[in-house]
Amino acid sequence: MVIKLFEIEDIFTLKGEMEDFKSGKDYTVSSPLHYEFSLKRSKDRIKLKGLIECVVSLTCSRCLDEFGYLINARFDLDLVSQAKAPVTQEIELKRDEMDVYYYEGEELELEPLINEEIMLNIPIKPLCRESCKGLCSVCGKNQNYEQCHCNRDVDTLLGEKLKNFLT
Ligand SMILES: [Zn+2]
Ligand SMILES: [Zn+2]
């Protein structure tokens, strides 16, 4: 999906749902993707306010189960033409400022921007739940479903006894 930026004279809004957003390599979008964009021309740049809502399917970093994670991203960006950007080195610096987004040409492609916003909202270590017990380091069983009786438990027991002994 493309927004023709040169056609924006003052304010432009766009709202809708994408049924099959192309997922990134670190996530899969498992619901329709709802988006709202409002763009406003202001001197040399375009101010963008955005909202993205969807469910992504992530892999729990502890138990490796897939789970649905709700993305609800609101963001403000300044769209600046790549052509108006200063020399290369400075672009690199400015890219660190999350609120400036450089676009090429006269059109803004929404998919890469949406992808970026989804990535920003995915936790570095996703957890299916705060209390996820993870996998047993001995037998590999998912401890959320099945409590195994590996030595690992003995270790924990010993550790606890030791702790009681020491305190
Ligand atoms: Zn988990
Ligand atoms: Zn086990």
mmCIF file with all atom_site columns, C-alpha atoms and ligand atoms in Angstrom:
data_model
loop_
_atom_site.group_PDB
_atom_site.id
_atom_site.type_symbol
_atom_site.label_atom_id
_atom_site.label_alt_id
_atom_site.label_comp_id
_atom_site.label_asym_id
_atom_site.label_entity_id
_atom_site.label_seq_id
_atom_site.pdbx_PDB_ins_code
_atom_site.Cartn_x
_atom_site.Cartn_y
_atom_site.Cartn_z
_atom_site.occupancy
_atom_site.B_iso_or_equiv
_atom_site.pdbx_formal_charge
_atom_site.auth_seq_id
_atom_site.auth_comp_id
_atom_site.auth_asym_id
_atom_site.auth_atom_id
_atom_site.pdbx_PDB_model_num
ATOM   1   C  CA . MET A 1 1   ? 0.000  0.000   0.000  1.00 0.00 ? 1   MET A CA 1
ATOM   2   C  CA . VAL A 1 2   ? 1.339  3.359   -1.008 1.00 0.00 ? 2   VAL A CA 1
ATOM   3   C  CA . ILE A 1 3   ? 0.501  6.919   0.017  1.00 0.00 ? 3   ILE A CA 1
ATOM   4   C  CA . LYS A 1 4   ? 1.222  9.504   -2.629 1.00 0.00 ? 4   LYS A CA 1
ATOM   5   C  CA . LEU A 1 5   ? 2.796  12.151  -0.454 1.00 0.00 ? 5   LEU A CA 1
ATOM   6   C  CA . PHE A 1 6   ? 2.925  14.816  -3.143 1.00 0.00 ? 6   PHE A CA 1
ATOM   7   C  CA . GLU A 1 7   ? -0.851 14.741  -3.292 1.00 0.00 ? 7   GLU A CA 1
ATOM   8   C  CA . ILE A 1 8   ? -1.183 15.702  0.341  1.00 0.00 ? 8   ILE A CA 1
ATOM   9   C  CA . GLU A 1 9   ? -1.952 19.377  0.487  1.00 0.00 ? 9   GLU A CA 1
ATOM   10  C  CA . ASP A 1 10  ? -2.950 19.667  4.076  1.00 0.00 ? 10  ASP A CA 1
ATOM   11  C  CA . ILE A 1 11  ? -4.366 16.722  5.953  1.00 0.00 ? 11  ILE A CA 1
ATOM   12  C  CA . PHE A 1 12  ? -4.822 13.172  4.796  1.00 0.00 ? 12  PHE A CA 1
ATOM   13  C  CA . THR A 1 13  ? -6.295 10.318  6.759  1.00 0.00 ? 13  THR A CA 1
ATOM   14  C  CA . LEU A 1 14  ? -6.359 6.659   6.027  1.00 0.00 ? 14  LEU A CA 1
ATOM   15  C  CA . LYS A 1 15  ? -8.012 3.921   7.983  1.00 0.00 ? 15  LYS A CA 1
ATOM   16  C  CA . GLY A 1 16  ? -8.701 0.295   7.358  1.00 0.00 ? 16  GLY A CA 1
ATOM   17  C  CA . GLU A 1 17  ? -7.872 -3.302  7.790  1.00 0.00 ? 17  GLU A CA 1
ATOM   18  C  CA . MET A 1 18  ? -5.410 -5.540  6.015  1.00 0.00 ? 18  MET A CA 1
ATOM   19  C  CA . GLU A 1 19  ? -6.406 -9.175  5.853  1.00 0.00 ? 19  GLU A CA 1
ATOM   20  C  CA . ASP A 1 20  ? -3.074 -10.642 4.960  1.00 0.00 ? 20  ASP A CA 1
ATOM   21  C  CA . PHE A 1 21  ? -0.225 -8.446  6.114  1.00 0.00 ? 21  PHE A CA 1
ATOM   22  C  CA . LYS A 1 22  ? 3.059  -9.980  5.055  1.00 0.00 ? 22  LYS A CA 1
ATOM   23  C  CA . SER A 1 23  ? 4.706  -11.071 8.267  1.00 0.00 ? 23  SER A CA 1
ATOM   24  C  CA . GLY A 1 24  ? 8.294  -10.289 9.129  1.00 0.00 ? 24  GLY A CA 1
ATOM   25  C  CA . LYS A 1 25  ? 10.891 -12.952 9.743  1.00 0.00 ? 25  LYS A CA 1
ATOM   26  C  CA . ASP A 1 26  ? 10.581 -12.725 13.528 1.00 0.00 ? 26  ASP A CA 1
ATOM   27  C  CA . TYR A 1 27  ? 6.825  -12.821 13.797 1.00 0.00 ? 27  TYR A CA 1
ATOM   28  C  CA . THR A 1 28  ? 3.618  -13.909 12.088 1.00 0.00 ? 28  THR A CA 1
ATOM   29  C  CA . VAL A 1 29  ? 0.565  -11.699 12.025 1.00 0.00 ? 29  VAL A CA 1
ATOM   30  C  CA . SER A 1 30  ? -2.325 -13.953 13.023 1.00 0.00 ? 30  SER A CA 1
ATOM   31  C  CA . SER A 1 31  ? -5.218 -11.508 12.822 1.00 0.00 ? 31  SER A CA 1
ATOM   32  C  CA . PRO A 1 32  ? -6.395 -8.816  10.443 1.00 0.00 ? 32  PRO A CA 1
ATOM   33  C  CA . LEU A 1 33  ? -4.238 -5.747  10.876 1.00 0.00 ? 33  LEU A CA 1
ATOM   34  C  CA . HIS A 1 34  ? -6.095 -2.586  11.784 1.00 0.00 ? 34  HIS A CA 1
ATOM   35  C  CA . TYR A 1 35  ? -4.450 0.718   10.901 1.00 0.00 ? 35  TYR A CA 1
ATOM   36  C  CA . GLU A 1 36  ? -5.169 4.401   11.194 1.00 0.00 ? 36  GLU A CA 1
ATOM   37  C  CA . PHE A 1 37  ? -2.920 7.054   9.750  1.00 0.00 ? 37  PHE A CA 1
ATOM   38  C  CA . SER A 1 38  ? -3.252 10.762  9.807  1.00 0.00 ? 38  SER A CA 1
ATOM   39  C  CA . LEU A 1 39  ? -0.781 12.842  7.854  1.00 0.00 ? 39  LEU A CA 1
ATOM   40  C  CA . LYS A 1 40  ? -0.352 16.562  7.983  1.00 0.00 ? 40  LYS A CA 1
ATOM   41  C  CA . ARG A 1 41  ? 1.915  18.636  5.800  1.00 0.00 ? 41  ARG A CA 1
ATOM   42  C  CA . SER A 1 42  ? 4.160  20.999  7.683  1.00 0.00 ? 42  SER A CA 1
ATOM   43  C  CA . LYS A 1 43  ? 6.927  22.898  5.857  1.00 0.00 ? 43  LYS A CA 1
ATOM   44  C  CA . ASP A 1 44  ? 9.625  20.472  4.717  1.00 0.00 ? 44  ASP A CA 1
ATOM   45  C  CA . ARG A 1 45  ? 8.113  17.437  6.346  1.00 0.00 ? 45  ARG A CA 1
ATOM   46  C  CA . ILE A 1 46  ? 4.929  15.534  6.926  1.00 0.00 ? 46  ILE A CA 1
ATOM   47  C  CA . LYS A 1 47  ? 3.759  14.771  10.415 1.00 0.00 ? 47  LYS A CA 1
ATOM   48  C  CA . LEU A 1 48  ? 2.319  11.319  10.754 1.00 0.00 ? 48  LEU A CA 1
ATOM   49  C  CA . LYS A 1 49  ? 0.234  9.958   13.574 1.00 0.00 ? 49  LYS A CA 1
ATOM   50  C  CA . GLY A 1 50  ? -0.333 6.253   13.398 1.00 0.00 ? 50  GLY A CA 1
ATOM   51  C  CA . LEU A 1 51  ? -2.122 3.429   15.114 1.00 0.00 ? 51  LEU A CA 1
ATOM   52  C  CA . ILE A 1 52  ? -1.560 -0.242  14.423 1.00 0.00 ? 52  ILE A CA 1
ATOM   53  C  CA . GLU A 1 53  ? -3.449 -3.073  16.044 1.00 0.00 ? 53  GLU A CA 1
ATOM   54  C  CA . CYS A 1 54  ? -3.016 -6.749  15.374 1.00 0.00 ? 54  CYS A CA 1
ATOM   55  C  CA . VAL A 1 55  ? -2.181 -10.034 17.005 1.00 0.00 ? 55  VAL A CA 1
ATOM   56  C  CA . VAL A 1 56  ? 1.194  -11.532 16.246 1.00 0.00 ? 56  VAL A CA 1
ATOM   57  C  CA . SER A 1 57  ? 2.155  -15.076 16.912 1.00 0.00 ? 57  SER A CA 1
ATOM   58  C  CA . LEU A 1 58  ? 5.454  -15.277 18.791 1.00 0.00 ? 58  LEU A CA 1
ATOM   59  C  CA . THR A 1 59  ? 7.571  -18.078 20.196 1.00 0.00 ? 59  THR A CA 1
ATOM   60  C  CA . CYS A 1 60  ? 7.992  -18.038 23.962 1.00 0.00 ? 60  CYS A CA 1
ATOM   61  C  CA . SER A 1 61  ? 11.671 -17.623 24.791 1.00 0.00 ? 61  SER A CA 1
ATOM   62  C  CA . ARG A 1 62  ? 11.320 -19.940 27.813 1.00 0.00 ? 62  ARG A CA 1
ATOM   63  C  CA . CYS A 1 63  ? 9.060  -22.838 26.760 1.00 0.00 ? 63  CYS A CA 1
ATOM   64  C  CA . LEU A 1 64  ? 9.191  -22.376 22.960 1.00 0.00 ? 64  LEU A CA 1
ATOM   65  C  CA . ASP A 1 65  ? 5.404  -22.496 22.690 1.00 0.00 ? 65  ASP A CA 1
ATOM   66  C  CA . GLU A 1 66  ? 3.669  -20.287 20.163 1.00 0.00 ? 66  GLU A CA 1
ATOM   67  C  CA . PHE A 1 67  ? 1.365  -17.688 21.625 1.00 0.00 ? 67  PHE A CA 1
ATOM   68  C  CA . GLY A 1 68  ? -0.647 -14.691 20.499 1.00 0.00 ? 68  GLY A CA 1
ATOM   69  C  CA . TYR A 1 69  ? 0.639  -11.257 21.469 1.00 0.00 ? 69  TYR A CA 1
ATOM   70  C  CA . LEU A 1 70  ? -1.439 -8.129  21.030 1.00 0.00 ? 70  LEU A CA 1
ATOM   71  C  CA . ILE A 1 71  ? 0.278  -5.260  19.274 1.00 0.00 ? 71  ILE A CA 1
ATOM   72  C  CA . ASN A 1 72  ? -1.264 -1.904  19.990 1.00 0.00 ? 72  ASN A CA 1
ATOM   73  C  CA . ALA A 1 73  ? 1.135  0.692   18.680 1.00 0.00 ? 73  ALA A CA 1
ATOM   74  C  CA . ARG A 1 74  ? 0.572  4.415   18.625 1.00 0.00 ? 74  ARG A CA 1
ATOM   75  C  CA . PHE A 1 75  ? 3.312  6.500   17.151 1.00 0.00 ? 75  PHE A CA 1
ATOM   76  C  CA . ASP A 1 76  ? 4.271  9.916   15.862 1.00 0.00 ? 76  ASP A CA 1
ATOM   77  C  CA . LEU A 1 77  ? 6.704  10.238  13.030 1.00 0.00 ? 77  LEU A CA 1
ATOM   78  C  CA . ASP A 1 78  ? 8.184  13.057  11.018 1.00 0.00 ? 78  ASP A CA 1
ATOM   79  C  CA . LEU A 1 79  ? 8.401  12.001  7.410  1.00 0.00 ? 79  LEU A CA 1
ATOM   80  C  CA . VAL A 1 80  ? 11.341 13.635  5.714  1.00 0.00 ? 80  VAL A CA 1
ATOM   81  C  CA . SER A 1 81  ? 12.298 13.120  2.107  1.00 0.00 ? 81  SER A CA 1
ATOM   82  C  CA . GLN A 1 82  ? 15.534 11.232  1.660  1.00 0.00 ? 82  GLN A CA 1
ATOM   83  C  CA . ALA A 1 83  ? 16.484 13.895  -0.877 1.00 0.00 ? 83  ALA A CA 1
ATOM   84  C  CA . LYS A 1 84  ? 16.227 16.600  1.768  1.00 0.00 ? 84  LYS A CA 1
ATOM   85  C  CA . ALA A 1 85  ? 18.265 14.632  4.245  1.00 0.00 ? 85  ALA A CA 1
ATOM   86  C  CA . PRO A 1 86  ? 21.753 15.918  4.950  1.00 0.00 ? 86  PRO A CA 1
ATOM   87  C  CA . VAL A 1 87  ? 24.928 14.003  4.068  1.00 0.00 ? 87  VAL A CA 1
ATOM   88  C  CA . THR A 1 88  ? 25.084 10.273  4.631  1.00 0.00 ? 88  THR A CA 1
ATOM   89  C  CA . GLN A 1 89  ? 26.852 10.304  7.959  1.00 0.00 ? 89  GLN A CA 1
ATOM   90  C  CA . GLU A 1 90  ? 24.261 12.567  9.433  1.00 0.00 ? 90  GLU A CA 1
ATOM   91  C  CA . ILE A 1 91  ? 21.465 10.371  8.122  1.00 0.00 ? 91  ILE A CA 1
ATOM   92  C  CA . GLU A 1 92  ? 22.913 7.500   10.081 1.00 0.00 ? 92  GLU A CA 1
ATOM   93  C  CA . LEU A 1 93  ? 22.842 9.589   13.225 1.00 0.00 ? 93  LEU A CA 1
ATOM   94  C  CA . LYS A 1 94  ? 19.338 10.771  12.589 1.00 0.00 ? 94  LYS A CA 1
ATOM   95  C  CA . ARG A 1 95  ? 18.067 7.280   11.985 1.00 0.00 ? 95  ARG A CA 1
ATOM   96  C  CA . ASP A 1 96  ? 18.572 6.668   15.681 1.00 0.00 ? 96  ASP A CA 1
ATOM   97  C  CA . GLU A 1 97  ? 15.934 9.215   16.420 1.00 0.00 ? 97  GLU A CA 1
ATOM   98  C  CA . MET A 1 98  ? 12.899 7.026   16.289 1.00 0.00 ? 98  MET A CA 1
ATOM   99  C  CA . ASP A 1 99  ? 10.586 9.830   15.345 1.00 0.00 ? 99  ASP A CA 1
ATOM   100 C  CA . VAL A 1 100 ? 12.173 10.679  12.007 1.00 0.00 ? 100 VAL A CA 1
ATOM   101 C  CA . TYR A 1 101 ? 11.420 8.450   9.063  1.00 0.00 ? 101 TYR A CA 1
ATOM   102 C  CA . TYR A 1 102 ? 13.092 9.026   5.725  1.00 0.00 ? 102 TYR A CA 1
ATOM   103 C  CA . TYR A 1 103 ? 11.237 8.088   2.620  1.00 0.00 ? 103 TYR A CA 1
ATOM   104 C  CA . GLU A 1 104 ? 12.497 7.809   -0.913 1.00 0.00 ? 104 GLU A CA 1
ATOM   105 C  CA . GLY A 1 105 ? 10.839 9.445   -3.865 1.00 0.00 ? 105 GLY A CA 1
ATOM   106 C  CA . GLU A 1 106 ? 7.396  10.955  -3.523 1.00 0.00 ? 106 GLU A CA 1
ATOM   107 C  CA . GLU A 1 107 ? 5.536  7.966   -2.243 1.00 0.00 ? 107 GLU A CA 1
ATOM   108 C  CA . LEU A 1 108 ? 5.415  6.362   1.142  1.00 0.00 ? 108 LEU A CA 1
ATOM   109 C  CA . GLU A 1 109 ? 5.198  2.627   1.230  1.00 0.00 ? 109 GLU A CA 1
ATOM   110 C  CA . LEU A 1 110 ? 3.290  1.618   4.310  1.00 0.00 ? 110 LEU A CA 1
ATOM   111 C  CA . GLU A 1 111 ? 4.316  -2.010  4.683  1.00 0.00 ? 111 GLU A CA 1
ATOM   112 C  CA . PRO A 1 112 ? 7.963  -1.377  5.697  1.00 0.00 ? 112 PRO A CA 1
ATOM   113 C  CA . LEU A 1 113 ? 6.822  1.315   8.114  1.00 0.00 ? 113 LEU A CA 1
ATOM   114 C  CA . ILE A 1 114 ? 4.228  -0.979  9.673  1.00 0.00 ? 114 ILE A CA 1
ATOM   115 C  CA . ASN A 1 115 ? 6.778  -3.758  9.870  1.00 0.00 ? 115 ASN A CA 1
ATOM   116 C  CA . GLU A 1 116 ? 9.177  -1.444  11.689 1.00 0.00 ? 116 GLU A CA 1
ATOM   117 C  CA . GLU A 1 117 ? 6.523  -0.396  14.197 1.00 0.00 ? 117 GLU A CA 1
ATOM   118 C  CA . ILE A 1 118 ? 5.536  -4.005  14.880 1.00 0.00 ? 118 ILE A CA 1
ATOM   119 C  CA . MET A 1 119 ? 9.192  -4.924  15.429 1.00 0.00 ? 119 MET A CA 1
ATOM   120 C  CA . LEU A 1 120 ? 9.573  -2.056  17.896 1.00 0.00 ? 120 LEU A CA 1
ATOM   121 C  CA . ASN A 1 121 ? 6.643  -3.400  19.888 1.00 0.00 ? 121 ASN A CA 1
ATOM   122 C  CA . ILE A 1 122 ? 7.732  -7.009  20.120 1.00 0.00 ? 122 ILE A CA 1
ATOM   123 C  CA . PRO A 1 123 ? 9.494  -7.831  23.390 1.00 0.00 ? 123 PRO A CA 1
ATOM   124 C  CA . ILE A 1 124 ? 13.135 -8.904  23.072 1.00 0.00 ? 124 ILE A CA 1
ATOM   125 C  CA . LYS A 1 125 ? 12.408 -11.992 25.164 1.00 0.00 ? 125 LYS A CA 1
ATOM   126 C  CA . PRO A 1 126 ? 8.783  -12.870 24.537 1.00 0.00 ? 126 PRO A CA 1
ATOM   127 C  CA . LEU A 1 127 ? 7.068  -14.849 27.293 1.00 0.00 ? 127 LEU A CA 1
ATOM   128 C  CA . CYS A 1 128 ? 3.798  -16.738 26.840 1.00 0.00 ? 128 CYS A CA 1
ATOM   129 C  CA . ARG A 1 129 ? 2.965  -15.675 30.376 1.00 0.00 ? 129 ARG A CA 1
ATOM   130 C  CA . GLU A 1 130 ? 4.838  -13.937 33.159 1.00 0.00 ? 130 GLU A CA 1
ATOM   131 C  CA . SER A 1 131 ? 4.933  -17.146 35.192 1.00 0.00 ? 131 SER A CA 1
ATOM   132 C  CA . CYS A 1 132 ? 6.034  -19.449 32.381 1.00 0.00 ? 132 CYS A CA 1
ATOM   133 C  CA . LYS A 1 133 ? 7.920  -22.363 33.919 1.00 0.00 ? 133 LYS A CA 1
ATOM   134 C  CA . GLY A 1 134 ? 9.871  -23.127 30.772 1.00 0.00 ? 134 GLY A CA 1
ATOM   135 C  CA . LEU A 1 135 ? 11.363 -26.405 29.646 1.00 0.00 ? 135 LEU A CA 1
ATOM   136 C  CA . CYS A 1 136 ? 13.045 -28.915 31.925 1.00 0.00 ? 136 CYS A CA 1
ATOM   137 C  CA . SER A 1 137 ? 16.772 -28.675 31.304 1.00 0.00 ? 137 SER A CA 1
ATOM   138 C  CA . VAL A 1 138 ? 17.083 -32.458 31.694 1.00 0.00 ? 138 VAL A CA 1
ATOM   139 C  CA . CYS A 1 139 ? 14.179 -34.048 29.782 1.00 0.00 ? 139 CYS A CA 1
ATOM   140 C  CA . GLY A 1 140 ? 12.990 -31.030 27.805 1.00 0.00 ? 140 GLY A CA 1
ATOM   141 C  CA . LYS A 1 141 ? 9.360  -31.344 28.897 1.00 0.00 ? 141 LYS A CA 1
ATOM   142 C  CA . ASN A 1 142 ? 7.276  -28.207 28.993 1.00 0.00 ? 142 ASN A CA 1
ATOM   143 C  CA . GLN A 1 143 ? 6.835  -27.603 32.726 1.00 0.00 ? 143 GLN A CA 1
ATOM   144 C  CA . ASN A 1 144 ? 3.667  -25.607 32.143 1.00 0.00 ? 144 ASN A CA 1
ATOM   145 C  CA . TYR A 1 145 ? 1.878  -28.804 31.116 1.00 0.00 ? 145 TYR A CA 1
ATOM   146 C  CA . GLU A 1 146 ? 3.677  -31.554 32.895 1.00 0.00 ? 146 GLU A CA 1
ATOM   147 C  CA . GLN A 1 147 ? 5.812  -31.612 35.990 1.00 0.00 ? 147 GLN A CA 1
ATOM   148 C  CA . CYS A 1 148 ? 8.583  -34.121 35.462 1.00 0.00 ? 148 CYS A CA 1
ATOM   149 C  CA . HIS A 1 149 ? 10.725 -35.723 38.140 1.00 0.00 ? 149 HIS A CA 1
ATOM   150 C  CA . CYS A 1 150 ? 14.185 -35.152 36.862 1.00 0.00 ? 150 CYS A CA 1
ATOM   151 C  CA . ASN A 1 151 ? 17.272 -34.572 38.976 1.00 0.00 ? 151 ASN A CA 1
ATOM   152 C  CA . ARG A 1 152 ? 16.737 -30.937 38.337 1.00 0.00 ? 152 ARG A CA 1
ATOM   153 C  CA . ASP A 1 153 ? 14.007 -31.055 40.992 1.00 0.00 ? 153 ASP A CA 1
ATOM   154 C  CA . VAL A 1 154 ? 16.343 -32.696 43.459 1.00 0.00 ? 154 VAL A CA 1
ATOM   155 C  CA . ASP A 1 155 ? 18.833 -29.969 42.773 1.00 0.00 ? 155 ASP A CA 1
ATOM   156 C  CA . THR A 1 156 ? 16.207 -27.397 43.526 1.00 0.00 ? 156 THR A CA 1
ATOM   157 C  CA . LEU A 1 157 ? 15.225 -29.185 46.712 1.00 0.00 ? 157 LEU A CA 1
ATOM   158 C  CA . LEU A 1 158 ? 18.827 -29.407 47.802 1.00 0.00 ? 158 LEU A CA 1
ATOM   159 C  CA . GLY A 1 159 ? 19.305 -25.796 46.931 1.00 0.00 ? 159 GLY A CA 1
ATOM   160 C  CA . GLU A 1 160 ? 16.355 -24.875 49.067 1.00 0.00 ? 160 GLU A CA 1
ATOM   161 C  CA . LYS A 1 161 ? 17.533 -26.965 51.999 1.00 0.00 ? 161 LYS A CA 1
ATOM   162 C  CA . LEU A 1 162 ? 20.922 -25.381 51.710 1.00 0.00 ? 162 LEU A CA 1
ATOM   163 C  CA . LYS A 1 163 ? 19.346 -21.968 51.642 1.00 0.00 ? 163 LYS A CA 1
ATOM   164 C  CA . ASN A 1 164 ? 17.302 -22.795 54.757 1.00 0.00 ? 164 ASN A CA 1
ATOM   165 C  CA . PHE A 1 165 ? 20.450 -24.094 56.404 1.00 0.00 ? 165 PHE A CA 1
ATOM   166 C  CA . LEU A 1 166 ? 22.409 -20.977 55.625 1.00 0.00 ? 166 LEU A CA 1
ATOM   167 C  CA . THR A 1 167 ? 19.787 -18.541 56.810 1.00 0.00 ? 167 THR A CA 1
HETATM 168 ZN ZN . ZN  B 2 .   ? 6.332  -20.024 27.838 1.00 0.00 ? 1   ZN  B ZN 1
HETATM 169 ZN ZN . ZN  B 2 .   ? 12.505 -33.198 33.311 1.00 0.00 ? 2   ZN  B ZN 1
#
